[in-house]
Short mmCIF file of C-alpha atoms in Angstrom, two decimals:
data_model
loop_
_atom_site.label_atom_id
_atom_site.label_comp_id
_atom_site.label_asym_id
_atom_site.label_seq_id
_atom_site.Cartn_x
_atom_site.Cartn_y
_atom_site.Cartn_z
CA MET F 1 14.03 -0.43 -35.67
CA ILE F 2 16.42 -2.48 -37.77
CA ASN F 3 15.78 -2.28 -41.44
CA PRO F 4 17.95 -4.41 -43.73
CA PRO F 5 17.87 -2.18 -46.84
CA LEU F 6 18.70 0.84 -44.70
CA CYS F 7 21.49 -1.12 -43.08
CA LEU F 8 23.01 -2.00 -46.46
CA PHE F 9 22.74 1.61 -47.48
CA SER F 10 24.48 2.91 -44.39
CA GLY F 11 27.13 0.23 -44.81
CA LEU F 12 27.75 1.43 -48.36
CA LEU F 13 27.94 5.02 -47.26
CA ARG F 14 30.41 4.22 -44.53
CA HIS F 15 32.46 2.22 -46.97
CA ALA F 16 32.47 4.97 -49.56
CA ARG F 17 33.48 7.58 -47.06
CA ARG F 18 36.41 5.48 -45.92
CA ARG F 19 37.60 4.95 -49.49
CA VAL F 20 37.40 8.61 -50.26
CA SER F 21 39.32 9.68 -47.18
CA ARG F 22 41.97 7.02 -47.70
CA TYR F 23 42.75 8.27 -51.17
CA ASP F 24 42.63 11.79 -49.90
CA GLY F 25 40.05 12.79 -52.48
CA ARG F 26 42.41 12.40 -55.38
CA THR F 27 41.00 9.17 -56.75
CA GLU F 28 37.45 10.01 -55.83
CA ARG F 29 36.14 9.67 -59.36
CA ARG F 30 37.43 6.17 -59.87
CA HIS F 31 35.65 4.89 -56.77
CA LYS F 32 32.50 6.85 -57.18
CA SER F 33 31.43 4.79 -60.18
CA TYR F 34 31.61 1.48 -58.38
CA PHE F 35 32.13 0.71 -54.77
CA THR F 36 31.64 -2.77 -53.48
CA PRO F 37 30.46 -3.29 -49.89
CA ASP F 38 32.87 -5.31 -47.80
CA ILE F 39 32.06 -8.91 -46.97
CA LYS F 40 31.00 -8.03 -43.43
CA THR F 41 28.33 -5.64 -44.65
CA ILE F 42 26.97 -8.21 -47.06
CA PHE F 43 26.78 -10.89 -44.41
CA LEU F 44 25.21 -8.56 -41.91
CA THR F 45 22.60 -7.52 -44.45
CA LEU F 46 21.77 -11.09 -45.38
CA LEU F 47 21.55 -12.03 -41.73
CA LEU F 48 19.24 -9.15 -40.94
CA SER F 49 17.01 -9.82 -43.92
CA LEU F 50 16.27 -13.19 -42.36
CA PHE F 51 14.41 -11.32 -39.66
CA SER F 52 12.69 -8.80 -41.88
CA PRO F 53 9.38 -10.73 -42.20
CA MET F 54 8.88 -10.08 -38.49
CA LEU F 55 8.71 -6.39 -39.21
CA PHE F 56 5.72 -6.93 -41.42
CA ALA F 57 3.93 -9.38 -39.13
CA ALA F 58 1.41 -6.90 -37.87
CA PRO F 59 -2.18 -7.72 -36.91
CA ALA F 60 -4.28 -8.32 -40.00
CA GLN F 61 -6.71 -5.57 -39.24
CA ASN F 62 -7.78 -3.43 -36.38
CA ILE F 63 -11.22 -1.99 -36.77
CA TYR F 64 -12.39 -2.59 -33.23
CA ASN F 65 -13.06 0.40 -31.05
CA PHE F 66 -12.58 -0.32 -27.39
CA ASN F 67 -13.55 1.85 -24.47
CA THR F 68 -10.22 1.56 -22.71
CA VAL F 69 -6.60 0.93 -23.65
CA GLU F 70 -6.61 -2.00 -21.25
CA GLN F 71 -9.33 -3.73 -23.31
CA GLN F 72 -7.38 -3.13 -26.49
CA THR F 73 -4.24 -4.63 -24.92
CA ARG F 74 -6.18 -7.66 -23.75
CA PHE F 75 -7.64 -8.12 -27.21
CA ASP F 76 -4.20 -7.95 -28.82
CA GLU F 77 -2.74 -10.33 -26.29
CA LEU F 78 -5.54 -12.87 -26.68
CA THR F 79 -5.64 -12.87 -30.46
CA GLN F 80 -1.86 -13.14 -30.66
CA ASN F 81 -1.88 -16.19 -28.41
CA LEU F 82 -4.68 -18.15 -30.05
CA ARG F 83 -4.30 -20.24 -33.17
CA CYS F 84 -6.35 -19.78 -36.30
CA LEU F 85 -7.75 -23.20 -37.23
CA VAL F 86 -8.01 -22.47 -40.91
CA CYS F 87 -4.47 -21.16 -41.44
CA GLN F 88 -2.84 -23.21 -38.77
CA ASN F 89 0.48 -21.43 -38.91
CA GLN F 90 -1.07 -18.08 -38.10
CA THR F 91 -2.50 -16.61 -34.96
CA LEU F 92 -6.02 -15.25 -34.80
CA ALA F 93 -4.50 -11.77 -34.95
CA GLU F 94 -2.63 -12.40 -38.19
CA SER F 95 -5.08 -14.49 -40.13
CA ASN F 96 -7.47 -13.07 -42.64
CA ALA F 97 -9.49 -16.25 -42.94
CA PRO F 98 -13.23 -15.55 -42.59
CA LEU F 99 -13.42 -17.75 -39.49
CA ALA F 100 -10.57 -15.81 -37.85
CA GLN F 101 -12.41 -12.58 -38.57
CA ASP F 102 -15.57 -13.97 -36.99
CA LEU F 103 -13.69 -15.22 -33.95
CA ARG F 104 -12.00 -11.84 -33.52
CA GLY F 105 -15.49 -10.34 -33.55
CA GLN F 106 -16.61 -12.82 -30.87
CA ILE F 107 -13.59 -12.02 -28.70
CA PHE F 108 -14.25 -8.30 -29.13
CA GLN F 109 -17.84 -8.76 -27.99
CA MET F 110 -16.82 -10.86 -25.02
CA ILE F 111 -14.26 -8.28 -23.89
CA LEU F 112 -16.93 -5.58 -24.09
CA ASN F 113 -19.18 -7.86 -22.03
CA GLN F 114 -16.57 -7.92 -19.25
CA LYS F 115 -15.57 -11.54 -19.79
CA SER F 116 -12.21 -12.53 -18.34
CA ASN F 117 -9.31 -13.80 -20.46
CA GLN F 118 -9.82 -17.27 -19.02
CA ASP F 119 -13.52 -17.19 -19.93
CA ILE F 120 -12.65 -16.30 -23.51
CA LYS F 121 -10.01 -19.02 -23.76
CA ASN F 122 -12.42 -21.56 -22.30
CA TYR F 123 -15.07 -20.49 -24.80
CA LEU F 124 -12.73 -21.31 -27.67
CA ILE F 125 -11.31 -24.48 -26.12
CA GLN F 126 -14.85 -25.78 -25.57
CA ARG F 127 -15.58 -25.40 -29.25
CA TYR F 128 -12.30 -26.05 -30.98
CA GLY F 129 -10.29 -28.09 -28.48
CA ASN F 130 -6.93 -27.40 -26.88
CA PHE F 131 -5.38 -26.94 -30.30
CA VAL F 132 -6.47 -23.28 -30.34
CA THR F 133 -4.08 -22.44 -27.53
CA TYR F 134 -0.35 -22.64 -27.97
CA THR F 135 0.26 -24.13 -24.54
CA PRO F 136 -0.94 -27.72 -24.25
CA PRO F 137 -2.58 -28.58 -20.89
CA PHE F 138 -0.85 -30.82 -18.39
CA ASN F 139 -2.88 -34.05 -18.43
CA PRO F 140 -2.21 -37.78 -18.85
CA SER F 141 -1.92 -37.52 -22.63
CA THR F 142 0.71 -34.79 -22.39
CA TYR F 143 2.78 -36.06 -19.44
CA LEU F 144 5.38 -37.36 -21.88
CA LEU F 145 5.44 -34.07 -23.79
CA TRP F 146 6.02 -31.96 -20.69
CA GLY F 147 8.23 -34.48 -18.92
CA LEU F 148 10.52 -35.43 -21.81
CA PRO F 149 12.99 -32.51 -21.50
CA GLY F 150 13.58 -33.25 -17.82
CA LEU F 151 13.75 -36.97 -18.52
CA LEU F 152 16.34 -36.47 -21.26
CA LEU F 153 18.37 -34.26 -18.94
CA LEU F 154 18.36 -36.98 -16.30
CA ILE F 155 19.42 -39.59 -18.88
CA GLY F 156 22.21 -37.27 -20.01
CA ILE F 157 23.47 -36.75 -16.47
CA PHE F 158 23.32 -40.50 -15.90
CA ILE F 159 25.33 -41.23 -19.04
CA ILE F 160 27.98 -38.64 -18.20
CA LYS F 161 28.31 -40.03 -14.67
CA ARG F 162 28.68 -43.57 -15.99
CA LEU F 163 31.27 -42.55 -18.56
CA SER F 164 33.34 -40.53 -16.12
CA THR F 165 33.61 -43.29 -13.52
CA MET H 1 30.21 -53.83 -23.06
CA LYS H 2 28.06 -51.62 -20.87
CA ILE H 3 29.97 -48.53 -21.96
CA LYS H 4 29.39 -49.43 -25.60
CA LEU H 5 25.64 -49.62 -25.13
CA ILE H 6 25.66 -46.19 -23.56
CA LEU H 7 27.60 -44.84 -26.52
CA PHE H 8 24.82 -46.04 -28.77
CA THR H 9 22.05 -44.19 -26.91
CA PRO H 10 22.29 -40.96 -28.95
CA ILE H 11 21.81 -42.82 -32.21
CA ILE H 12 18.96 -44.82 -30.71
CA LEU H 13 17.29 -41.63 -29.48
CA PHE H 14 17.85 -40.11 -32.90
CA LEU H 15 16.17 -43.08 -34.59
CA ILE H 16 13.21 -42.82 -32.21
CA LEU H 17 12.92 -39.14 -33.07
CA CYS H 18 13.10 -40.01 -36.78
CA PHE H 19 10.27 -42.49 -36.32
CA PHE H 20 8.01 -39.86 -34.74
CA LEU H 21 8.86 -37.25 -37.38
CA TRP H 22 8.22 -39.80 -40.12
CA ARG H 23 4.86 -40.64 -38.53
CA GLY H 24 4.10 -36.93 -38.50
CA LEU H 25 4.46 -36.77 -42.27
CA SER H 26 1.44 -38.99 -42.80
CA LEU H 27 -0.80 -37.27 -40.27
CA ASN H 28 -3.32 -34.77 -41.50
CA PRO H 29 -3.08 -31.57 -39.40
CA ARG H 30 -6.64 -30.67 -40.43
CA GLU H 31 -8.13 -33.68 -38.70
CA LEU H 32 -8.58 -32.22 -35.26
CA PRO H 33 -10.37 -34.22 -32.62
CA SER H 34 -13.67 -32.51 -31.91
CA PRO H 35 -14.26 -31.66 -28.24
CA PHE H 36 -17.95 -32.36 -28.88
CA ILE H 37 -17.61 -36.12 -29.28
CA ASN H 38 -19.95 -37.81 -26.78
CA LYS H 39 -21.53 -34.50 -25.88
CA PRO H 40 -25.04 -33.35 -26.75
CA VAL H 41 -25.47 -31.14 -29.80
CA PRO H 42 -25.14 -27.53 -28.61
CA ARG H 43 -28.59 -25.98 -28.55
CA PHE H 44 -29.50 -23.94 -31.57
CA SER H 45 -32.57 -22.57 -33.22
CA LEU H 46 -32.13 -21.44 -36.80
CA PRO H 47 -34.54 -20.22 -39.45
CA GLU H 48 -35.39 -23.03 -41.87
CA LEU H 49 -34.01 -22.38 -45.32
CA TYR H 50 -37.18 -23.06 -47.29
CA HIS H 51 -39.60 -21.62 -44.73
CA SER H 52 -38.03 -18.61 -43.08
CA ASP H 53 -40.96 -18.33 -40.68
CA GLN H 54 -40.23 -21.81 -39.31
CA LYS H 55 -37.35 -22.90 -37.11
CA PHE H 56 -34.92 -25.78 -37.20
CA ASN H 57 -34.11 -26.68 -33.59
CA SER H 58 -31.38 -28.88 -32.21
CA ALA H 59 -34.13 -30.78 -30.32
CA GLU H 60 -35.35 -32.18 -33.66
CA LEU H 61 -32.17 -34.23 -33.93
CA GLN H 62 -33.34 -36.52 -31.14
CA GLY H 63 -35.15 -39.81 -31.58
CA HIS H 64 -33.23 -41.13 -34.58
CA VAL H 65 -29.70 -41.47 -35.88
CA SER H 66 -28.86 -38.58 -38.16
CA LEU H 67 -26.13 -36.76 -39.99
CA LEU H 68 -25.72 -33.03 -39.58
CA ASN H 69 -23.88 -31.79 -42.64
CA VAL H 70 -22.36 -28.30 -42.66
CA PHE H 71 -22.28 -27.00 -46.21
CA ALA H 72 -22.51 -23.88 -48.35
CA SER H 73 -23.29 -23.14 -51.94
CA TRP H 74 -19.92 -21.40 -52.35
CA CYS H 75 -18.03 -24.43 -51.07
CA ILE H 76 -16.40 -26.41 -53.86
CA SER H 77 -15.74 -29.62 -51.96
CA CYS H 78 -19.40 -29.66 -50.91
CA ARG H 79 -20.19 -30.25 -54.57
CA VAL H 80 -17.92 -33.27 -54.50
CA GLU H 81 -19.86 -34.91 -51.68
CA HIS H 82 -23.27 -33.79 -52.89
CA PRO H 83 -23.96 -36.79 -55.19
CA VAL H 84 -23.02 -39.12 -52.33
CA LEU H 85 -25.54 -37.40 -50.05
CA MET H 86 -28.18 -37.69 -52.79
CA ASP H 87 -27.50 -41.44 -52.99
CA LEU H 88 -27.85 -41.75 -49.22
CA LYS H 89 -31.19 -40.01 -49.44
CA SER H 90 -32.52 -42.22 -52.21
CA GLN H 91 -31.35 -45.37 -50.39
CA LYS H 92 -32.91 -44.06 -47.16
CA SER H 93 -29.68 -44.95 -45.37
CA VAL H 94 -29.85 -42.19 -42.79
CA MET H 95 -31.60 -38.90 -42.13
CA ILE H 96 -29.49 -35.97 -43.27
CA TYR H 97 -29.91 -32.50 -41.88
CA GLY H 98 -28.13 -29.49 -43.30
CA LEU H 99 -26.53 -26.44 -41.80
CA ASP H 100 -26.04 -23.81 -44.46
CA TYR H 101 -22.95 -21.89 -43.42
CA LYS H 102 -22.54 -18.17 -44.21
CA ASP H 103 -24.47 -18.27 -47.42
CA SER H 104 -26.95 -16.20 -49.36
CA ARG H 105 -30.46 -17.59 -49.50
CA ASP H 106 -30.81 -17.02 -53.23
CA ALA H 107 -27.55 -18.73 -54.10
CA VAL H 108 -28.21 -21.82 -52.03
CA LEU H 109 -31.83 -22.19 -53.18
CA LYS H 110 -30.67 -22.01 -56.77
CA TRP H 111 -27.94 -24.55 -56.19
CA LEU H 112 -30.24 -27.03 -54.41
CA GLN H 113 -32.85 -26.68 -57.10
CA LYS H 114 -30.30 -27.46 -59.77
CA SER H 115 -28.54 -30.40 -58.13
CA GLY H 116 -31.14 -31.73 -55.72
CA ASN H 117 -31.81 -31.45 -52.01
CA PRO H 118 -30.61 -34.37 -49.87
CA TYR H 119 -31.62 -32.74 -46.59
CA GLN H 120 -34.67 -33.30 -44.38
CA LYS H 121 -34.34 -29.82 -43.02
CA ILE H 122 -31.81 -27.07 -43.46
CA GLY H 123 -30.83 -24.51 -40.86
CA PHE H 124 -29.86 -21.22 -42.43
CA ASP H 125 -26.84 -19.97 -40.48
CA GLU H 126 -26.32 -16.70 -42.26
CA ARG H 127 -23.66 -15.26 -39.95
CA GLY H 128 -22.05 -18.54 -38.96
CA ASN H 129 -22.64 -18.20 -35.23
CA THR H 130 -24.26 -21.59 -34.82
CA ALA H 131 -21.36 -23.13 -36.72
CA ILE H 132 -18.93 -21.53 -34.26
CA ASN H 133 -20.91 -23.03 -31.39
CA LEU H 134 -20.50 -26.41 -33.08
CA GLY H 135 -16.75 -25.89 -33.45
CA VAL H 136 -16.94 -25.82 -37.24
CA TYR H 137 -13.89 -24.35 -38.93
CA GLY H 138 -14.55 -25.15 -42.55
CA THR H 139 -16.99 -26.76 -44.90
CA PRO H 140 -17.91 -29.53 -45.36
CA GLU H 141 -18.03 -31.06 -41.91
CA THR H 142 -20.39 -33.84 -40.91
CA PHE H 143 -21.54 -34.86 -37.44
CA VAL H 144 -23.01 -38.27 -36.70
CA ILE H 145 -25.69 -37.86 -34.04
CA ASP H 146 -27.26 -40.70 -32.06
CA LYS H 147 -30.86 -41.17 -30.94
CA GLN H 148 -30.31 -39.18 -27.76
CA GLY H 149 -29.06 -36.22 -29.76
CA ILE H 150 -25.45 -36.81 -28.74
CA ILE H 151 -22.62 -36.21 -31.19
CA ARG H 152 -20.79 -39.50 -31.62
CA TYR H 153 -18.54 -38.92 -34.62
CA LYS H 154 -17.29 -36.08 -36.76
CA TYR H 155 -15.95 -36.23 -40.26
CA ILE H 156 -14.03 -33.27 -41.71
CA GLY H 157 -13.90 -32.93 -45.48
CA PRO H 158 -16.07 -34.19 -48.32
CA ILE H 159 -17.80 -37.54 -47.85
CA THR H 160 -16.91 -39.86 -50.68
CA GLU H 161 -18.45 -43.25 -51.39
CA ASP H 162 -15.36 -44.74 -49.80
CA VAL H 163 -15.55 -42.62 -46.66
CA TRP H 164 -19.22 -43.47 -46.25
CA GLN H 165 -18.63 -47.20 -46.50
CA SER H 166 -15.52 -47.40 -44.38
CA GLU H 167 -16.13 -44.75 -41.72
CA LEU H 168 -19.63 -43.35 -41.49
CA GLN H 169 -21.87 -46.29 -42.37
CA PRO H 170 -20.42 -48.61 -39.68
CA GLU H 171 -20.90 -45.82 -37.14
CA VAL H 172 -24.49 -45.15 -38.24
CA GLN H 173 -25.34 -48.87 -38.17
CA LYS H 174 -23.81 -49.26 -34.72
CA LEU H 175 -25.81 -46.31 -33.39
CA ALA H 176 -29.01 -47.57 -34.99
CA ARG H 177 -28.72 -50.79 -32.95
CA GLU H 178 -28.46 -48.81 -29.72
CA ASP H 179 -31.60 -47.93 -27.75
#
């Protein structure tokens, strides 16, 4: 796993080692007191730290005991692909809102009761609307949403053709 | 001339995009359309708050226009709308039923005693399961229910005097005229 602080540290070490060997050990003391990481290391570290929140984005809690690994996997998959309605930028897996906890409990129960993934999704859509899923359905109100990328592509091709002739 | 128009398409598309993004700024992401609009109230049977041996059934919401207000004693914005509900009760504008969401009986009884009880009947939904079946995701939420027991309107957030006059009252009056 990539860890930004560790990366900076290893960058520093590598840098220090190079300095020491270049000066053949004679000026070791001068460089031991301060060595500055090169610009590449700094940039790399900053770049990687952009991604560090992902490392900590683990499920909020996991106190459910399933009978099989398959059930556990299904639970993880479902909760990571359903939206929490209270904290709308979080999934049901991440959110610690009381409602998310209750809904996780419902999903747990339904998995134990042999309900299929589609059943569970339908259960939530029936109550909370399509907003709980991250994939909008394909119906008259979303034709534009789904069709726009293709439409824009066609317009682009048309424009390029017109300009090149 | 034709070529020039084509050259302008990116900026036109950009402006259209800007318009939609600008529209998005004034939309409230909390106001989700309820999938229950024009559907019957999901069946429930809850213990009544004041008489735990009695039940409050969804069937009791038939026969008259009513509001079903989801509230809790721990909910701060419910206190904001509470005086408005009390006014509605004293003016006999509409029947108000309550759904007490994930609350403790002692706390809610104390609160209602102190500030008044605007509700005809209160269902005590201790674990919040009935609320989930109603698609509730926060308090307060208010459903407007017609004479057939069908949900016709949902308001999310505290009802203010303004909200009542501009949104809920017209709806209630319209439903009252229906058979």
